mmCIF file with all atom_site columns, C-alpha atoms in Angstrom:
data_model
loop_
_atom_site.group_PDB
_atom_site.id
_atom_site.type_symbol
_atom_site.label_atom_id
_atom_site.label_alt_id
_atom_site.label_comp_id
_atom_site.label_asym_id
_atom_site.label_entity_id
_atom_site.label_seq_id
_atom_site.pdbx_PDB_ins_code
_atom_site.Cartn_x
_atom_site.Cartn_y
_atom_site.Cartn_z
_atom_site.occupancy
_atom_site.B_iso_or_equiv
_atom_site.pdbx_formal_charge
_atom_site.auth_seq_id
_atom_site.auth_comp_id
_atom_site.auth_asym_id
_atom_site.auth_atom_id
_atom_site.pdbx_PDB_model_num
ATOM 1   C CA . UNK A 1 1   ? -34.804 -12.741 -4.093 1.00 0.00 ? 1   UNK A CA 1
ATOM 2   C CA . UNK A 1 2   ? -34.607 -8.895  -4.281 1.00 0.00 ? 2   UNK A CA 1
ATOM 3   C CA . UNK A 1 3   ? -32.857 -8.745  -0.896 1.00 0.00 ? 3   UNK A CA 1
ATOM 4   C CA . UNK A 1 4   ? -30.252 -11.077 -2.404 1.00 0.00 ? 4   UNK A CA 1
ATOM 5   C CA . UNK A 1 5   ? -29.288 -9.799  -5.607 1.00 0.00 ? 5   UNK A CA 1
ATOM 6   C CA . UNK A 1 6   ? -29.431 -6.214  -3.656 1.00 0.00 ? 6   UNK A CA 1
ATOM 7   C CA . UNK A 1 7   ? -27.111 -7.795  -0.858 1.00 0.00 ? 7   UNK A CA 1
ATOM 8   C CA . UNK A 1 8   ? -24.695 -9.537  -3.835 1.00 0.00 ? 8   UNK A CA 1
ATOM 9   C CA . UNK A 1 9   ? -24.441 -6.163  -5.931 1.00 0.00 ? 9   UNK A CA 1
ATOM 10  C CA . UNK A 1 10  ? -23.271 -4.224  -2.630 1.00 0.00 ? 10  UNK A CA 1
ATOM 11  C CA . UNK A 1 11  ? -20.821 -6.824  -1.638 1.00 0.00 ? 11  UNK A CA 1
ATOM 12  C CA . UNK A 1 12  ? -19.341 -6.659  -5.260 1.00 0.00 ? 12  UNK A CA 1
ATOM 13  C CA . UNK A 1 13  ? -19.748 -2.917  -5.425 1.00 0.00 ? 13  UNK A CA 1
ATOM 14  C CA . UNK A 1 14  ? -18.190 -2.961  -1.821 1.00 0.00 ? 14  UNK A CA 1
ATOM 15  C CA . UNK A 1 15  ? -15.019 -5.911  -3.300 1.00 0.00 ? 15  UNK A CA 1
ATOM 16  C CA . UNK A 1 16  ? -14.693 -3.333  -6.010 1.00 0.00 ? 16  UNK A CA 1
ATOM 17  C CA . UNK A 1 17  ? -13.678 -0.483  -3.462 1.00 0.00 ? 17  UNK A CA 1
ATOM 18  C CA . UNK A 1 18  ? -11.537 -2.357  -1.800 1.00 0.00 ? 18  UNK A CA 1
ATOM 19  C CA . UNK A 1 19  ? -9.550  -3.525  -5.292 1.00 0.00 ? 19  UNK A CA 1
ATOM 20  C CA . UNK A 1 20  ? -9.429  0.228   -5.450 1.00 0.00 ? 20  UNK A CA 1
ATOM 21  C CA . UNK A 1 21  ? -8.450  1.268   -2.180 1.00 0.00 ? 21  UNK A CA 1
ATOM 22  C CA . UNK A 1 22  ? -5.400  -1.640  -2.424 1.00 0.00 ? 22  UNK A CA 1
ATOM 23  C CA . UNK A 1 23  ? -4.207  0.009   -5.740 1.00 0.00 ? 23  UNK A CA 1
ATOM 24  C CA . UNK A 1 24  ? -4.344  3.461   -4.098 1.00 0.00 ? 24  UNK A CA 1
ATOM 25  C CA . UNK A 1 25  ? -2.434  1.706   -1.208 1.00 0.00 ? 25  UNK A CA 1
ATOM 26  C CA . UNK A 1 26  ? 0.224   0.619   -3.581 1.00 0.00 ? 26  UNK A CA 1
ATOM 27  C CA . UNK A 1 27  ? 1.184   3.081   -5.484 1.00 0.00 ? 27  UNK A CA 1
ATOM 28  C CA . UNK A 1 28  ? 1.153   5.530   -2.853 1.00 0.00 ? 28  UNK A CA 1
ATOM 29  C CA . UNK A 1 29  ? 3.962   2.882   -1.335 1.00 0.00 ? 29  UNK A CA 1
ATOM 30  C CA . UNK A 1 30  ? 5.702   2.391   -4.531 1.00 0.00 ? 30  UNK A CA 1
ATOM 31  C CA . UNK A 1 31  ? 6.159   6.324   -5.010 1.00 0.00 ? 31  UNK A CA 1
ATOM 32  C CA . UNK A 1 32  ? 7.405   6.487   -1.161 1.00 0.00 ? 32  UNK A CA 1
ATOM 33  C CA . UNK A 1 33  ? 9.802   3.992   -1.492 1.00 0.00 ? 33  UNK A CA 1
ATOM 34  C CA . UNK A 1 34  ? 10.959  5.318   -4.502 1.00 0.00 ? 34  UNK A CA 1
ATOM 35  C CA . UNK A 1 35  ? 11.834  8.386   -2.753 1.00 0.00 ? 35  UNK A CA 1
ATOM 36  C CA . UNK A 1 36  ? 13.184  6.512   -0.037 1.00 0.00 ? 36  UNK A CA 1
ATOM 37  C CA . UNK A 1 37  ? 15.401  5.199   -2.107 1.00 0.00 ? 37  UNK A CA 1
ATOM 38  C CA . UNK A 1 38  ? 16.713  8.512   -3.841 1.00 0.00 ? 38  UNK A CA 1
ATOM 39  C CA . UNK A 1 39  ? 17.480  10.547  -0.863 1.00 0.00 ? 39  UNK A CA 1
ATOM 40  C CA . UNK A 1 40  ? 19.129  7.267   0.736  1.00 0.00 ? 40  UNK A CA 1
ATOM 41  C CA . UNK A 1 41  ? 21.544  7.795   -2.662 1.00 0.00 ? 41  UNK A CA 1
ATOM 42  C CA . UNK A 1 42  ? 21.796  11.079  -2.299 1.00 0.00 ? 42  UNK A CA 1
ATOM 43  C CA . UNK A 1 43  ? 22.912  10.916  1.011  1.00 0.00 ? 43  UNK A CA 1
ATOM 44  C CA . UNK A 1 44  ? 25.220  8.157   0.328  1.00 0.00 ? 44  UNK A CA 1
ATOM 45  C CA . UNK A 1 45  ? 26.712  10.577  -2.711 1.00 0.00 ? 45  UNK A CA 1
ATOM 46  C CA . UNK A 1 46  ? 26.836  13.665  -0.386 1.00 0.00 ? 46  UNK A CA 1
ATOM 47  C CA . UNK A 1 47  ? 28.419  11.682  2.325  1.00 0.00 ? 47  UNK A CA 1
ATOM 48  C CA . UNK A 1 48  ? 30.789  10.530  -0.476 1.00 0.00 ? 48  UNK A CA 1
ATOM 49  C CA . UNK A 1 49  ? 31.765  13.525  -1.968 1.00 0.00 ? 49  UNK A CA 1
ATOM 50  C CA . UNK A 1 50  ? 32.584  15.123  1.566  1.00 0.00 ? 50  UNK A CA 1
ATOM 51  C CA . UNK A 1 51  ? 35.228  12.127  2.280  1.00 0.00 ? 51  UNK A CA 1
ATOM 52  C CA . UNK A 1 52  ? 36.912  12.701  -1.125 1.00 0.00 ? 52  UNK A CA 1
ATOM 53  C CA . UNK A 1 53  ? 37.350  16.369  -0.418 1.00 0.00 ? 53  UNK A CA 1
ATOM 54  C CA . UNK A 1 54  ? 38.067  16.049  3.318  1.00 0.00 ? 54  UNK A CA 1
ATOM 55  C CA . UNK A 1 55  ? 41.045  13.705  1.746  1.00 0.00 ? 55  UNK A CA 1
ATOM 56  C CA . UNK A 1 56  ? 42.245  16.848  -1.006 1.00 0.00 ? 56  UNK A CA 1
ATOM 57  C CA . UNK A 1 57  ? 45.594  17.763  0.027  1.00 0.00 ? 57  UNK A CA 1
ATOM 58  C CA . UNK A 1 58  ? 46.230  19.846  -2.785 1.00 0.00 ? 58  UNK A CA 1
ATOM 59  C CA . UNK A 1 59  ? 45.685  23.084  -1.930 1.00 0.00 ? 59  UNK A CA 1
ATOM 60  C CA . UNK A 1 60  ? 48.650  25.694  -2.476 1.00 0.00 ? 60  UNK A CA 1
ATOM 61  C CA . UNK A 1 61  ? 47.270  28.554  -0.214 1.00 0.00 ? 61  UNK A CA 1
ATOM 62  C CA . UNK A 1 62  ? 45.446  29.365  2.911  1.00 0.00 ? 62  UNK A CA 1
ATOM 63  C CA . UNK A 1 63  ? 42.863  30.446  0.350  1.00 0.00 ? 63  UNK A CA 1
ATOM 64  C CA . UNK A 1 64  ? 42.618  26.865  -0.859 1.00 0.00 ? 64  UNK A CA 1
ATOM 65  C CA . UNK A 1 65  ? 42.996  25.301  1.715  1.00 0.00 ? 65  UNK A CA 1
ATOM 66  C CA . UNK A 1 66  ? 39.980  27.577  3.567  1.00 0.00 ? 66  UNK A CA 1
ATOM 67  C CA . UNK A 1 67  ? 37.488  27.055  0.375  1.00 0.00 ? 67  UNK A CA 1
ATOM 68  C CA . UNK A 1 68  ? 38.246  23.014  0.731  1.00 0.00 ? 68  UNK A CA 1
ATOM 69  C CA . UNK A 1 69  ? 37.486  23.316  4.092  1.00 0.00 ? 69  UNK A CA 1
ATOM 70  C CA . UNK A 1 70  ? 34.276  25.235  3.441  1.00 0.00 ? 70  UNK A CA 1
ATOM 71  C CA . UNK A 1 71  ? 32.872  23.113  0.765  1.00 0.00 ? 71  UNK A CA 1
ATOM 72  C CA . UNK A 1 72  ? 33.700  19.943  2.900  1.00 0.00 ? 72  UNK A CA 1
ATOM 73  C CA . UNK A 1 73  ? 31.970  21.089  6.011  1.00 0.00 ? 73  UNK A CA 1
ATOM 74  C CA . UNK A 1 74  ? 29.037  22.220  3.685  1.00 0.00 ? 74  UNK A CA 1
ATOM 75  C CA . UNK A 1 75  ? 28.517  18.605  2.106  1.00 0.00 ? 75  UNK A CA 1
ATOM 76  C CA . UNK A 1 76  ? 28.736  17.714  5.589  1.00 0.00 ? 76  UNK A CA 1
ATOM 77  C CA . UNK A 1 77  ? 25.544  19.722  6.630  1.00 0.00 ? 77  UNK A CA 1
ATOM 78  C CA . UNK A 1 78  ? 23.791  18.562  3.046  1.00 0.00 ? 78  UNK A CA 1
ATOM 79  C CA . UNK A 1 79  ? 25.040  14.959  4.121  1.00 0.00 ? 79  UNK A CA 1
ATOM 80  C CA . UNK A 1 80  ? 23.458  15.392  7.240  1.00 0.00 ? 80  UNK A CA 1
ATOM 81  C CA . UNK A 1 81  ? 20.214  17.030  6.608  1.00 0.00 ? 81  UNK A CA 1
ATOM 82  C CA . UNK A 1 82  ? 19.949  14.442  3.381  1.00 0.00 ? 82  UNK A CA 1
ATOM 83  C CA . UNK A 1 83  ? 20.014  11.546  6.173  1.00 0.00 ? 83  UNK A CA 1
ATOM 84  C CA . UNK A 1 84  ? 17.504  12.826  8.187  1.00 0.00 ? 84  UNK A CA 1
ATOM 85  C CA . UNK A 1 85  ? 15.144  13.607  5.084  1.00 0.00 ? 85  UNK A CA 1
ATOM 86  C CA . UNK A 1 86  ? 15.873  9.726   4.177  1.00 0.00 ? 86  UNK A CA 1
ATOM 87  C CA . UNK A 1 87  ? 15.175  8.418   7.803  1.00 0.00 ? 87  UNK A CA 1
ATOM 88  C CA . UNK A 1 88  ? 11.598  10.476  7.613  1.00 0.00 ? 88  UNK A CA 1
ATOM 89  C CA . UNK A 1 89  ? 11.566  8.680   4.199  1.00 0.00 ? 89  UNK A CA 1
ATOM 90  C CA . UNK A 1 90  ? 11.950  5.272   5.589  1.00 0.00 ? 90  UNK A CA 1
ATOM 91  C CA . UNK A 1 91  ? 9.398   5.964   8.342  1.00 0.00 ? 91  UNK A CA 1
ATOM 92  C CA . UNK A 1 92  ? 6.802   7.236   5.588  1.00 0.00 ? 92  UNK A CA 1
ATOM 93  C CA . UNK A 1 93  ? 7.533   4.661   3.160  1.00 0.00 ? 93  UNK A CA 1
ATOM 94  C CA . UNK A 1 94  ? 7.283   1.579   6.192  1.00 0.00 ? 94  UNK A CA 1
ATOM 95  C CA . UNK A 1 95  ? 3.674   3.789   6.825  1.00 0.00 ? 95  UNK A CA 1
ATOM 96  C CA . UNK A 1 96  ? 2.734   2.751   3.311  1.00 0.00 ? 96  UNK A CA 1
ATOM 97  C CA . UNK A 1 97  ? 3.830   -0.390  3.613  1.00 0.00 ? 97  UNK A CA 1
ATOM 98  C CA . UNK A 1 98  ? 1.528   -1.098  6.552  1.00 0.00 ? 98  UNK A CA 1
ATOM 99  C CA . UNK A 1 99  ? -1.482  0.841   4.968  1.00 0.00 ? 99  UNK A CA 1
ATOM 100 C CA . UNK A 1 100 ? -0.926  -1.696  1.404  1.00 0.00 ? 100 UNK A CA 1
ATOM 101 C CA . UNK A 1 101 ? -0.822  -4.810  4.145  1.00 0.00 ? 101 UNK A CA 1
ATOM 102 C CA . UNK A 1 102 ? -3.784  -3.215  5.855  1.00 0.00 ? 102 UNK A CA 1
ATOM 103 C CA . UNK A 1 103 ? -5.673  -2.746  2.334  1.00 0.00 ? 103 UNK A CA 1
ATOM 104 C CA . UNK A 1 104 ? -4.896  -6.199  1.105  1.00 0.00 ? 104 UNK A CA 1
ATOM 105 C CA . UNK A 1 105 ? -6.148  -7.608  3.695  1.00 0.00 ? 105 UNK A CA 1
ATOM 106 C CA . UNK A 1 106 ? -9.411  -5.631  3.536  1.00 0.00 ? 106 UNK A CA 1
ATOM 107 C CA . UNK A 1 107 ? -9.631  -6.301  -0.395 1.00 0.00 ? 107 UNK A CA 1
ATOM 108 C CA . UNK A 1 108 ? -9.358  -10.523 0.916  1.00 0.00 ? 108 UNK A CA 1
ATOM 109 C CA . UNK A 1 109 ? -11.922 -10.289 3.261  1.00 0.00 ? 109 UNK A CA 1
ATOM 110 C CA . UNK A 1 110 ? -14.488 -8.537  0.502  1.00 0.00 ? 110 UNK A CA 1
ATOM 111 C CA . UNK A 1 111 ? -13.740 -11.045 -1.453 1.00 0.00 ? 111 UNK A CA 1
ATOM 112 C CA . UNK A 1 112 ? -14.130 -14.240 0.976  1.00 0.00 ? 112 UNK A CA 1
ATOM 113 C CA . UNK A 1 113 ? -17.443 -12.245 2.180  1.00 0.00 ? 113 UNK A CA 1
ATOM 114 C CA . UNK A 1 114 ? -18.557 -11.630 -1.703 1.00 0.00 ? 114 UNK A CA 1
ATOM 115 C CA . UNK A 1 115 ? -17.758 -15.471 -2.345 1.00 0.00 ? 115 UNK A CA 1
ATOM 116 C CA . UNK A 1 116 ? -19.467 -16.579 0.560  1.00 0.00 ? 116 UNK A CA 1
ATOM 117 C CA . UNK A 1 117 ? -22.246 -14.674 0.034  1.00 0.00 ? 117 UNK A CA 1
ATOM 118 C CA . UNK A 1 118 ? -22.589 -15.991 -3.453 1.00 0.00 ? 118 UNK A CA 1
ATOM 119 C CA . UNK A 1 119 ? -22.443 -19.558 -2.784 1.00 0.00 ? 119 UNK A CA 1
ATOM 120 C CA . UNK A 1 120 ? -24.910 -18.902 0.292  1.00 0.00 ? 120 UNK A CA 1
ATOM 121 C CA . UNK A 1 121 ? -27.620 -18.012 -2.214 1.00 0.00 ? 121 UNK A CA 1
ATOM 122 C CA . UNK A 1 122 ? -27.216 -20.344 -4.604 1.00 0.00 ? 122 UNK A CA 1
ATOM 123 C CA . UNK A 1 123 ? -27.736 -22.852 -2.165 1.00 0.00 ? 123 UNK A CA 1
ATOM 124 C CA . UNK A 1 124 ? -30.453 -21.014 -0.988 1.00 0.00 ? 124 UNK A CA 1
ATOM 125 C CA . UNK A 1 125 ? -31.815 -20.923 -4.577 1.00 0.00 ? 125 UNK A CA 1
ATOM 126 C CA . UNK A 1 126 ? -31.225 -24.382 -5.289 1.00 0.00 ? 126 UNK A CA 1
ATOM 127 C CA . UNK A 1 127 ? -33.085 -24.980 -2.273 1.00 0.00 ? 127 UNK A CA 1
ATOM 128 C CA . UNK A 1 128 ? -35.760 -23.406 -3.007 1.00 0.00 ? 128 UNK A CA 1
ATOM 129 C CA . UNK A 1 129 ? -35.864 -25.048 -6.781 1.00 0.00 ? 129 UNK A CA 1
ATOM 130 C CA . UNK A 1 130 ? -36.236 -28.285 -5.452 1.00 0.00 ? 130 UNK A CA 1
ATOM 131 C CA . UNK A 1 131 ? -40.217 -29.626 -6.563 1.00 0.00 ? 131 UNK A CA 1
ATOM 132 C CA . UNK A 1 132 ? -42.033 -29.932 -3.115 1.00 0.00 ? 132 UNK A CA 1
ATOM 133 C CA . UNK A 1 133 ? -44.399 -33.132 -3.345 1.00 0.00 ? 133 UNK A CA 1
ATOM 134 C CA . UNK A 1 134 ? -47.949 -32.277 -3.133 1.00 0.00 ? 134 UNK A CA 1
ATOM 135 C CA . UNK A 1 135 ? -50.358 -33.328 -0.978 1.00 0.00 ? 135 UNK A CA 1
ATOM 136 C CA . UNK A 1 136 ? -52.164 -36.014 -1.557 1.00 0.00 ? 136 UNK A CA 1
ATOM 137 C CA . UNK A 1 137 ? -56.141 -36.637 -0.375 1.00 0.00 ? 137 UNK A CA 1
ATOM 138 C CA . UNK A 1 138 ? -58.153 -34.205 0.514  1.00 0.00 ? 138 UNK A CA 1
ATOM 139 C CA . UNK A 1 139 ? -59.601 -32.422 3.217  1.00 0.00 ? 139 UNK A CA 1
ATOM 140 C CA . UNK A 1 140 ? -62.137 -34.435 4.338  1.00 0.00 ? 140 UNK A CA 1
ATOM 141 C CA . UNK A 1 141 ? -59.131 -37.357 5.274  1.00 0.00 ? 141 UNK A CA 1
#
């Protein structure tokens, strides 16, 4: 019986890693998304603001009409470089994704193999409960 309460506390100890390991999993995928999601706004924003000044025609020298152009093709670069820090976003945050699917289904199989291995012996103990009829005569018969 040693063997099986030793085998039933490592599968529990071993389900209670797992429950770990998937809340590790998702909250490393809930922070990337989350800053998947800013720099995907802040891109949109940059991108944005650069239409809204490309569009400016109020400018009443070269000077201002230089400076517009300036800031414009700057936002353009942050627009750009905000993208690409959102596409390495999305890539990270779909990695997370797929590590969370990977560690729930890790966490299920624990706890099929912990279930399993609980109802195995108790039907191996009530097995073994059961009164065994004696023999009857003796020896000599």
């Amino acid at each position: 019986m040693t063997s099986d309460a030793a085998r039933l506390r490592r599968a529990r100890l071993i389900e209670r890693m797992r429950c770990a390991e998937q809340r590790q999993a998702a909250a490393e995928a809930h922070r990337a998304e989350a800053v998947r999601q800013k720099l995907e706004q802040l891109s949109d924003r940059t991108r944005t603001l650069a239409q809204v000044y490309a569009l400016r025609d109020g400018a009443r020298d070269g000077a201002d009409l230089r400076s517009a152009s300036v800031l414009g093709s700057h936002l353009n670069e942050l627009g750009a470089t905000a993208a690409r820090q959102a596409a390495d976003a999305r890539r990270t945050a779909d990695d997370r994704l797929a590590q969370l699917a990977v560690a729930d289904r890790r966490l299920q199989r624990a706890e099929e193999g912990c279930r399993d291995l609980a109802r195995a012996i108790g039907e191996k103990a009530a097995r073994d409960d059961v009164p065994r009829a004696r023999k009857t005569g003796t020896h000599l018969e």
